[in-house]
Tab-separated table of C-alpha atoms and ligand atoms in Angstrom:
chain	number	residue	atom	x	y	z
A	1	UNK	CA	126.728	126.545	249.371
A	2	UNK	CA	129.930	125.877	251.817
A	3	UNK	CA	133.048	127.550	251.762
A	4	UNK	CA	136.036	126.470	253.515
A	5	UNK	CA	138.635	128.469	254.766
A	6	UNK	CA	142.467	127.148	255.849
A	7	UNK	CA	145.076	129.291	257.018
A	8	UNK	CA	148.605	128.247	257.682
A	9	UNK	CA	148.786	129.006	260.914
A	10	UNK	CA	146.520	130.851	263.913
A	11	UNK	CA	149.061	133.925	263.030
A	12	UNK	CA	146.735	134.271	260.168
A	13	UNK	CA	143.683	135.082	262.101
A	14	UNK	CA	142.786	138.266	262.059
A	15	UNK	CA	142.477	138.075	258.350
A	16	UNK	CA	140.032	134.551	258.271
A	17	UNK	CA	137.989	137.314	261.196
A	18	UNK	CA	137.526	139.549	258.014
A	19	UNK	CA	136.710	136.580	255.827
A	20	UNK	CA	134.272	135.000	258.382
A	21	UNK	CA	132.119	138.419	258.458
A	22	UNK	CA	131.753	138.902	255.528
A	23	UNK	CA	129.820	135.315	254.942
A	24	UNK	CA	127.988	135.737	257.824
A	25	UNK	CA	126.811	139.185	256.017
A	26	UNK	CA	126.070	136.858	252.860
A	27	UNK	CA	124.763	133.952	254.958
A	28	UNK	CA	127.090	131.175	253.365
A	29	UNK	CA	127.762	128.080	255.680
A	30	UNK	CA	131.483	127.629	256.289
A	31	UNK	CA	134.490	125.989	258.323
A	32	UNK	CA	137.950	126.848	259.631
A	33	UNK	CA	140.749	125.503	259.575
A	34	UNK	CA	144.242	125.574	261.063
A	35	UNK	CA	145.942	123.814	258.244
A	36	UNK	CA	149.845	124.311	256.685
A	37	UNK	CA	151.557	123.389	253.702
A	38	UNK	CA	154.268	122.955	255.507
A	39	UNK	CA	153.747	121.923	258.865
A	40	UNK	CA	151.396	119.424	258.218
A	41	UNK	CA	151.259	118.736	254.736
A	42	UNK	CA	149.568	115.198	254.807
A	43	UNK	CA	146.393	116.490	256.570
A	44	UNK	CA	146.109	119.575	254.267
A	45	UNK	CA	145.649	116.631	251.387
A	46	UNK	CA	143.313	114.652	254.341
A	47	UNK	CA	140.986	117.639	254.978
A	48	UNK	CA	141.099	118.998	250.940
A	49	UNK	CA	140.174	115.679	250.041
A	50	UNK	CA	137.618	114.577	252.602
A	51	UNK	CA	135.662	118.080	252.397
A	52	UNK	CA	135.361	118.881	248.338
A	53	UNK	CA	132.044	117.324	247.995
A	54	UNK	CA	130.942	119.475	250.431
A	55	UNK	CA	132.867	122.726	249.778
A	56	UNK	CA	131.718	124.422	246.732
A	57	UNK	CA	135.074	126.941	247.326
A	58	UNK	CA	137.780	127.330	248.871
A	59	UNK	CA	140.163	130.859	250.602
A	60	UNK	CA	144.002	129.776	251.347
A	61	UNK	CA	145.588	132.397	253.660
A	62	UNK	CA	149.101	132.004	254.529
A	63	UNK	CA	152.005	134.271	254.543
A	64	UNK	CA	155.522	134.246	254.161
A	65	UNK	CA	156.174	131.243	250.939
A	66	UNK	CA	153.267	131.505	250.365
A	67	UNK	CA	152.515	127.785	248.802
A	68	UNK	CA	148.934	127.041	251.199
A	69	UNK	CA	146.402	127.992	248.339
A	70	UNK	CA	148.888	126.604	245.364
A	71	UNK	CA	148.800	122.641	246.825
A	72	UNK	CA	145.335	123.604	247.974
A	73	UNK	CA	144.733	124.476	244.139
A	74	UNK	CA	147.269	121.033	243.369
A	75	UNK	CA	144.927	119.359	245.207
A	76	UNK	CA	141.044	120.149	243.997
A	77	UNK	CA	139.334	121.486	241.302
A	78	UNK	CA	136.914	123.447	243.970
A	79	UNK	CA	137.742	126.815	242.610
A	80	UNK	CA	141.226	128.822	245.066
A	81	UNK	CA	140.767	131.956	245.900
A	82	UNK	CA	144.180	133.037	247.927
A	83	UNK	CA	144.841	135.812	250.393
A	84	UNK	CA	148.636	136.872	250.526
A	85	UNK	CA	149.229	137.650	254.250
A	86	UNK	CA	152.049	140.601	255.658
A	87	UNK	CA	153.746	138.498	258.076
A	88	UNK	CA	157.154	138.674	257.844
A	89	UNK	CA	159.985	141.666	257.024
A	90	UNK	CA	158.641	141.717	253.579
A	91	UNK	CA	155.779	143.020	253.859
A	92	UNK	CA	153.928	140.448	252.946
A	93	UNK	CA	154.783	140.965	248.734
A	94	UNK	CA	156.521	137.620	249.074
A	95	UNK	CA	153.685	135.664	249.594
A	96	UNK	CA	151.434	138.274	247.636
A	97	UNK	CA	154.195	136.424	244.338
A	98	UNK	CA	154.138	133.329	246.103
A	99	UNK	CA	150.300	132.967	245.773
A	100	UNK	CA	149.396	134.777	242.229
A	101	UNK	CA	152.872	133.092	240.324
A	102	UNK	CA	151.406	129.870	240.004
A	103	UNK	CA	151.507	127.354	237.230
A	104	UNK	CA	149.379	127.110	233.549
A	105	UNK	CA	146.528	124.674	234.725
A	106	UNK	CA	146.396	125.093	238.133
A	107	UNK	CA	144.938	128.781	239.176
A	108	UNK	CA	144.968	130.480	242.556
A	109	UNK	CA	143.067	133.707	242.443
A	110	UNK	CA	144.464	135.845	244.447
A	111	UNK	CA	143.669	139.210	246.287
A	112	UNK	CA	145.005	141.510	248.189
A	113	UNK	CA	147.970	141.761	250.215
A	114	UNK	CA	145.442	140.937	253.510
A	115	UNK	CA	142.007	141.378	251.348
A	116	UNK	CA	140.131	139.377	253.568
A	117	UNK	CA	137.141	141.176	252.364
A	118	UNK	CA	137.161	140.931	248.866
A	119	UNK	CA	137.655	136.913	249.363
A	120	UNK	CA	134.707	136.730	250.492
A	121	UNK	CA	133.254	138.758	248.341
A	122	UNK	CA	135.052	137.257	245.768
A	123	UNK	CA	133.425	133.490	246.852
A	124	UNK	CA	130.285	135.328	246.962
A	125	UNK	CA	130.436	135.827	243.122
A	126	UNK	CA	131.143	132.408	242.123
A	127	UNK	CA	128.884	130.508	244.733
A	128	UNK	CA	125.894	132.969	242.826
A	129	UNK	CA	126.614	131.370	239.084
A	130	UNK	CA	124.444	128.909	241.310
A	131	UNK	CA	122.850	130.197	243.568
A	132	UNK	CA	119.959	133.250	242.680
A	133	UNK	CA	119.928	135.034	246.797
A	134	UNK	CA	123.307	135.331	245.836
A	135	UNK	CA	123.031	137.871	243.360
A	136	UNK	CA	120.496	139.892	244.959
A	137	UNK	CA	122.720	140.761	248.012
A	138	UNK	CA	125.663	140.493	245.763
A	139	UNK	CA	123.491	143.986	244.251
A	140	UNK	CA	121.975	145.211	247.523
A	141	UNK	CA	125.697	145.257	248.911
A	142	UNK	CA	126.731	147.703	245.583
A	143	UNK	CA	123.798	149.924	245.993
A	144	UNK	CA	124.233	150.687	249.387
A	145	UNK	CA	128.365	151.093	248.180
A	146	UNK	CA	127.122	153.457	245.714
A	147	UNK	CA	124.785	155.223	248.507
A	148	UNK	CA	127.688	155.930	250.874
A	149	UNK	CA	129.900	157.230	248.157
A	150	UNK	CA	127.335	160.336	246.702
A	151	UNK	CA	125.877	160.711	250.053
A	152	UNK	CA	130.910	161.690	251.308
A	153	UNK	CA	131.026	164.958	252.013
A	154	UNK	CA	134.427	166.357	252.723
A	155	UNK	CA	135.087	168.671	255.402
A	156	UNK	CA	138.559	170.302	256.242
A	157	UNK	CA	139.446	170.374	259.515
A	158	UNK	CA	142.371	172.295	260.768
B	201	LIG	C1	152.983	131.000	256.938
B	201	LIG	O1	153.445	131.794	257.998
B	201	LIG	C2	151.683	131.359	258.522
B	201	LIG	O2	150.462	131.356	257.669
B	201	LIG	C3	152.005	132.301	258.522
B	201	LIG	O3	151.261	133.284	257.915
B	201	LIG	C4	153.692	132.949	258.914
B	201	LIG	C5	154.113	133.359	260.040
B	201	LIG	O4	153.390	131.211	260.133
B	201	LIG	P1	153.795	130.974	262.028
B	201	LIG	O5	155.245	131.558	262.455
B	201	LIG	O6	153.377	132.442	262.747
B	201	LIG	O7	152.958	130.399	262.181
B	201	LIG	O8	152.650	129.510	256.836
């Protein structure tokens, strides 16, 4: 099982770090590339074509006029998860809209602005359709989440 993470610029690395950290927790193999859809379109096409036999899910991270995830989706029938990055004066809303508003037939599963952790979890859920061991790990994660909430106690500090 393998996830390919592509970011549009090295300035997106804090989000990639969140994705990688979560995938590592689940023991999922990954590859991270910096390839811009605008600045290096041919390289993006080459990478997706060469990696799609092995990569089962793609995660695109991009800000501003964020066409990266959409272009990845155009190049492969593998599932593509898009993470809009907060990288301009518009706070990431422009990236959210340009990632989520895909034409019919070419979907991108878009998570929240900067949502690296959820992107990794969604990728894991997609892979868990095929890999039972991941399903068990996801169930364990949910149990731990519940325990954390159940054990949370508010204390007012003046
Ligand atoms: C996008 O433009 C990148 O994904 C990044 O989020 C944003 C800014 O890129 P840099 O100008 O920092 O390289 O393509």
